[in-house]
Amino acid sequence: MINGNPNYFLEKIATGSDITYKFKGDIYWFQGYNKGDKFRMEIFKHIPAEDGFIWECEEDTYLDCLNRFINDPIFDGKTFWEVEQEIEWGDW
């Protein structure tokens, strides 16, 4: 991970903190929050902007969503650990 530690990045993801990161030149915005008795995570393509989510998850717990974030192929068909060295953590 560029500009950060991937394990700390995942800790921030698990808490639902708003995070921006860059992957392959595009900037993404992540958010997580409680929705009733579920936990929800969403990723938007921020720059260049696109309508809708590029990924979303709604599960019983934040850990369930975190596991999906790690294991779903949301980074050009690859998982987080397959591309973490290409992800730049920043504040855009």
Coordinates of N, CA, C and O in Angstrom, one line a residue:
M1 N 0.8 -1.2 0.0 CA 0.0 0.0 0.0 C 0.9 1.2 0.0 O 1.8 1.3 0.8
I2 N 0.6 2.1 -0.9 CA 1.3 3.4 -1.0 C 0.7 4.4 0.0 O -0.5 4.5 0.2
N3 N 1.5 5.0 0.8 CA 1.1 6.0 1.8 C 0.4 5.4 3.0 O -0.4 6.1 3.6
G4 N 0.7 4.2 3.3 CA 0.0 3.6 4.5 C 0.2 2.1 4.7 O 0.9 1.5 3.8
N5 N -0.2 1.6 5.8 CA -0.1 0.2 6.1 C -1.4 -0.5 5.7 O -2.5 0.0 6.2
P6 N -1.4 -1.6 5.0 CA -2.6 -2.2 4.5 C -3.5 -2.7 5.7 O -4.7 -2.7 5.6
N7 N -2.8 -3.2 6.8 CA -3.6 -3.7 7.9 C -4.3 -2.5 8.6 O -5.5 -2.7 9.0
Y8 N -3.7 -1.4 8.7 CA -4.3 -0.2 9.4 C -5.5 0.3 8.4 O -6.5 0.7 8.9
F9 N -5.2 0.3 7.1 CA -6.3 0.6 6.2 C -7.5 -0.3 6.4 O -8.6 0.2 6.4
L10 N -7.3 -1.6 6.5 CA -8.4 -2.5 6.7 C -9.1 -2.2 8.1 O -10.3 -2.4 8.2
E11 N -8.3 -1.9 9.1 CA -9.0 -1.5 10.4 C -9.9 -0.3 10.2 O -11.0 -0.3 10.8
K12 N -9.5 0.7 9.4 CA -10.3 1.9 9.2 C -11.5 1.5 8.4 O -12.6 1.9 8.7
I13 N -11.4 0.6 7.4 CA -12.5 0.1 6.6 C -13.5 -0.6 7.6 O -14.7 -0.4 7.5
A14 N -13.0 -1.4 8.5 CA -13.9 -2.2 9.4 C -14.7 -1.3 10.2 O -15.8 -1.6 10.6
T15 N -14.2 -0.1 10.6 CA -15.0 0.8 11.4 C -16.0 1.6 10.6 O -16.8 2.3 11.2
G16 N -15.9 1.5 9.3 CA -16.8 2.3 8.5 C -16.4 3.7 8.3 O -17.1 4.5 7.8
S17 N -15.1 4.0 8.6 CA -14.6 5.4 8.4 C -14.7 5.8 6.9 O -14.4 4.9 6.1
D18 N -15.0 7.0 6.6 CA -14.9 7.5 5.3 C -13.4 7.5 4.9 O -12.6 8.1 5.6
I19 N -13.1 6.9 3.7 CA -11.7 6.8 3.3 C -11.7 7.1 1.8 O -12.6 6.7 1.1
T20 N -10.7 7.8 1.3 CA -10.5 7.9 -0.1 C -9.2 7.2 -0.4 O -8.2 7.2 0.3
Y21 N -9.2 6.6 -1.6 CA -8.0 5.9 -2.1 C -7.9 6.0 -3.6 O -8.9 6.2 -4.3
K22 N -6.7 5.8 -4.1 CA -6.5 5.9 -5.5 C -6.1 4.5 -6.0 O -5.2 3.8 -5.4
F23 N -6.7 4.1 -7.1 CA -6.3 2.8 -7.7 C -6.3 3.0 -9.3 O -7.3 3.4 -9.8
K24 N -5.2 2.8 -9.9 CA -5.0 2.9 -11.3 C -5.4 4.3 -11.8 O -6.1 4.4 -12.8
G25 N -5.0 5.3 -11.0 CA -5.3 6.7 -11.4 C -6.6 7.3 -11.1 O -6.8 8.5 -11.2
D26 N -7.6 6.4 -10.7 CA -8.9 6.9 -10.3 C -9.0 7.0 -8.8 O -8.4 6.2 -8.1
I27 N -9.8 7.9 -8.3 CA -10.0 8.1 -6.9 C -11.4 7.6 -6.5 O -12.4 7.9 -7.1
Y28 N -11.4 6.8 -5.4 CA -12.6 6.2 -4.9 C -12.9 6.6 -3.5 O -11.9 7.0 -2.7
W29 N -14.1 6.6 -3.1 CA -14.6 7.0 -1.8 C -15.3 5.9 -1.2 O -16.3 5.3 -1.8
F30 N -14.9 5.5 0.0 CA -15.5 4.4 0.7 C -16.2 4.9 1.9 O -15.7 5.9 2.6
Q31 N -17.4 4.3 2.3 CA -18.1 4.6 3.5 C -18.7 3.4 4.0 O -19.1 2.5 3.3
G32 N -18.9 3.4 5.3 CA -19.6 2.3 6.0 C -20.5 2.8 7.1 O -20.1 3.8 7.7
Y33 N -21.6 2.1 7.4 CA -22.5 2.7 8.4 C -23.5 1.6 8.8 O -23.7 0.6 8.1
N34 N -24.1 1.8 10.0 CA -25.2 0.9 10.4 C -26.5 1.3 9.7 O -26.8 2.5 9.6
K35 N -27.2 0.3 9.3 CA -28.5 0.5 8.6 C -29.5 -0.5 9.3 O -29.5 -1.6 8.9
G36 N -30.2 0.1 10.2 CA -31.1 -0.8 11.0 C -30.3 -1.8 11.8 O -29.4 -1.4 12.5
D37 N -30.6 -3.1 11.6 CA -29.8 -4.1 12.3 C -28.7 -4.7 11.4 O -28.2 -5.8 11.7
K38 N -28.4 -4.0 10.3 CA -27.4 -4.5 9.4 C -26.2 -3.5 9.4 O -26.3 -2.4 9.9
F39 N -25.1 -3.9 8.8 CA -24.0 -3.0 8.5 C -23.8 -2.9 7.0 O -24.0 -3.9 6.3
R40 N -23.6 -1.7 6.5 CA -23.5 -1.5 5.1 C -22.2 -0.8 4.7 O -21.7 0.1 5.5
M41 N -21.6 -1.2 3.6 CA -20.4 -0.6 3.1 C -20.7 -0.3 1.6 O -21.3 -1.0 0.9
E42 N -20.1 0.9 1.2 CA -20.3 1.3 -0.2 C -19.0 1.9 -0.7 O -18.3 2.6 0.0
I43 N -18.7 1.7 -2.0 CA -17.6 2.4 -2.7 C -18.2 3.1 -3.9 O -18.9 2.5 -4.7
F44 N -17.8 4.4 -4.0 CA -18.2 5.2 -5.2 C -16.9 5.5 -5.9 O -15.8 5.7 -5.3
K45 N -17.0 5.7 -7.2 CA -15.9 6.2 -8.0 C -16.0 7.7 -7.9 O -17.0 8.3 -8.4
H46 N -15.1 8.4 -7.3 CA -15.2 9.8 -7.0 C -14.6 10.7 -8.1 O -15.2 11.7 -8.4
I47 N -13.4 10.4 -8.6 CA -12.8 11.2 -9.6 C -12.1 10.2 -10.6 O -11.2 9.5 -10.3
P48 N -12.6 10.1 -11.9 CA -13.7 10.8 -12.4 C -15.0 10.2 -11.8 O -15.1 9.0 -11.6
A49 N -16.0 11.1 -11.6 CA -17.2 10.7 -10.9 C -18.0 9.8 -11.8 O -18.1 9.9 -13.0
E50 N -18.7 8.8 -11.2 CA -19.6 7.9 -11.8 C -20.8 7.8 -10.9 O -20.7 7.8 -9.7
D51 N -22.0 7.7 -11.5 CA -23.2 7.5 -10.8 C -23.3 6.1 -10.2 O -22.8 5.1 -10.8
G52 N -23.8 6.0 -9.0 CA -24.0 4.6 -8.4 C -22.7 4.1 -7.7 O -21.7 4.7 -7.7
F53 N -22.9 3.0 -7.1 CA -21.8 2.3 -6.4 C -21.0 1.4 -7.3 O -21.6 0.8 -8.2
I54 N -19.7 1.3 -7.1 CA -18.9 0.3 -7.8 C -18.9 -1.0 -7.1 O -18.7 -2.0 -7.6
W55 N -19.2 -0.9 -5.8 CA -19.3 -2.0 -4.9 C -20.2 -1.6 -3.7 O -20.1 -0.5 -3.2
E56 N -21.0 -2.6 -3.2 CA -21.8 -2.4 -2.0 C -22.0 -3.7 -1.3 O -22.0 -4.8 -1.9
C57 N -22.2 -3.6 0.0 CA -22.3 -4.8 0.8 C -23.2 -4.4 2.0 O -23.1 -3.4 2.6
E58 N -24.2 -5.3 2.3 CA -25.0 -5.2 3.4 C -25.1 -6.6 4.1 O -25.6 -7.5 3.5
E59 N -24.5 -6.7 5.3 CA -24.4 -7.9 6.0 C -24.8 -7.7 7.5 O -25.1 -6.6 7.9
D60 N -24.9 -8.8 8.2 CA -25.3 -8.7 9.6 C -24.2 -8.0 10.5 O -24.6 -7.3 11.4
T61 N -23.0 -8.1 10.2 CA -21.9 -7.5 11.0 C -20.9 -6.8 10.1 O -20.8 -7.1 8.9
Y62 N -20.2 -5.8 10.7 CA -19.1 -5.2 10.0 C -18.0 -6.1 9.5 O -17.4 -6.0 8.5
L63 N -17.8 -7.2 10.3 CA -16.8 -8.2 10.0 C -17.2 -8.9 8.7 O -16.3 -9.3 7.9
D64 N -18.5 -9.2 8.6 CA -18.9 -9.9 7.3 C -18.7 -9.0 6.1 O -18.2 -9.5 5.1
C65 N -19.0 -7.7 6.3 CA -18.7 -6.8 5.2 C -17.2 -6.6 4.9 O -16.8 -6.6 3.8
L66 N -16.4 -6.6 6.0 CA -15.0 -6.5 5.8 C -14.4 -7.7 5.0 O -13.6 -7.5 4.1
N67 N -14.9 -8.9 5.4 CA -14.4 -10.1 4.7 C -14.8 -10.0 3.2 O -14.0 -10.4 2.4
R68 N -16.0 -9.5 2.9 CA -16.4 -9.3 1.5 C -15.5 -8.3 0.8 O -15.1 -8.5 -0.3
F69 N -15.2 -7.2 1.5 CA -14.3 -6.2 0.9 C -12.9 -6.8 0.6 O -12.4 -6.6 -0.5
I70 N -12.4 -7.6 1.5 CA -11.1 -8.3 1.2 C -11.2 -9.3 0.1 O -10.3 -9.4 -0.7
N71 N -12.3 -10.0 0.0 CA -12.3 -11.2 -0.8 C -13.1 -11.0 -2.1 O -12.9 -11.8 -3.1
D72 N -14.0 -10.0 -2.2 CA -14.7 -9.8 -3.5 C -13.7 -9.2 -4.5 O -12.9 -8.4 -4.2
P73 N -13.9 -9.6 -5.8 CA -13.0 -9.1 -6.8 C -13.4 -7.7 -7.3 O -13.8 -7.5 -8.5
I74 N -13.2 -6.7 -6.5 CA -13.7 -5.4 -6.8 C -12.7 -4.4 -7.4 O -12.9 -3.3 -7.8
F75 N -11.4 -4.9 -7.5 CA -10.3 -4.1 -8.0 C -10.0 -4.7 -9.4 O -9.0 -5.5 -9.5
D76 N -10.7 -4.3 -10.4 CA -10.5 -4.8 -11.8 C -10.4 -6.3 -11.8 O -9.6 -6.9 -12.4
G77 N -11.4 -6.9 -11.1 CA -11.5 -8.4 -11.1 C -10.5 -9.1 -10.1 O -10.4 -10.3 -10.1
K78 N -9.8 -8.3 -9.3 CA -8.9 -8.9 -8.3 C -9.3 -8.5 -6.9 O -10.1 -7.6 -6.7
T79 N -8.8 -9.2 -5.9 CA -9.1 -9.0 -4.5 C -8.2 -7.9 -3.9 O -7.1 -7.6 -4.5
F80 N -8.5 -7.5 -2.8 CA -7.7 -6.5 -2.1 C -6.2 -6.9 -2.0 O -5.3 -6.2 -2.3
W81 N -6.0 -8.1 -1.5 CA -4.6 -8.5 -1.2 C -3.8 -8.8 -2.5 O -2.6 -8.7 -2.5
E82 N -4.5 -9.0 -3.6 CA -3.9 -9.1 -4.9 C -3.4 -7.8 -5.5 O -2.4 -7.8 -6.3
V83 N -4.0 -6.7 -5.0 CA -3.6 -5.4 -5.6 C -3.2 -4.3 -4.5 O -2.9 -3.2 -4.8
E84 N -3.1 -4.7 -3.2 CA -2.9 -3.7 -2.2 C -1.6 -2.9 -2.4 O -1.6 -1.7 -2.1
Q85 N -0.6 -3.5 -3.1 CA 0.6 -2.7 -3.3 C 0.4 -1.6 -4.4 O 1.2 -0.7 -4.5
E86 N -0.8 -1.6 -5.1 CA -1.1 -0.6 -6.1 C -2.0 0.4 -5.6 O -2.3 1.4 -6.3
I87 N -2.6 0.2 -4.4 CA -3.6 1.2 -3.8 C -2.9 2.3 -3.1 O -2.0 2.0 -2.3
E88 N -3.2 3.5 -3.4 CA -2.7 4.6 -2.7 C -3.7 5.2 -1.8 O -4.8 5.6 -2.2
W89 N -3.4 5.3 -0.5 CA -4.3 5.8 0.5 C -4.0 7.3 0.6 O -2.9 7.7 0.8
G90 N -5.0 8.1 0.5 CA -4.8 9.6 0.6 C -6.1 10.3 1.0 O -7.1 9.7 1.2
D91 N -6.0 11.6 1.0 CA -7.1 12.5 1.3 C -7.3 13.4 0.2 O -6.8 14.5 0.2
W92 N -8.2 13.0 -0.7 CA -8.4 13.9 -1.9 C -9.8 14.5 -1.8 O -10.7 14.1 -1.3

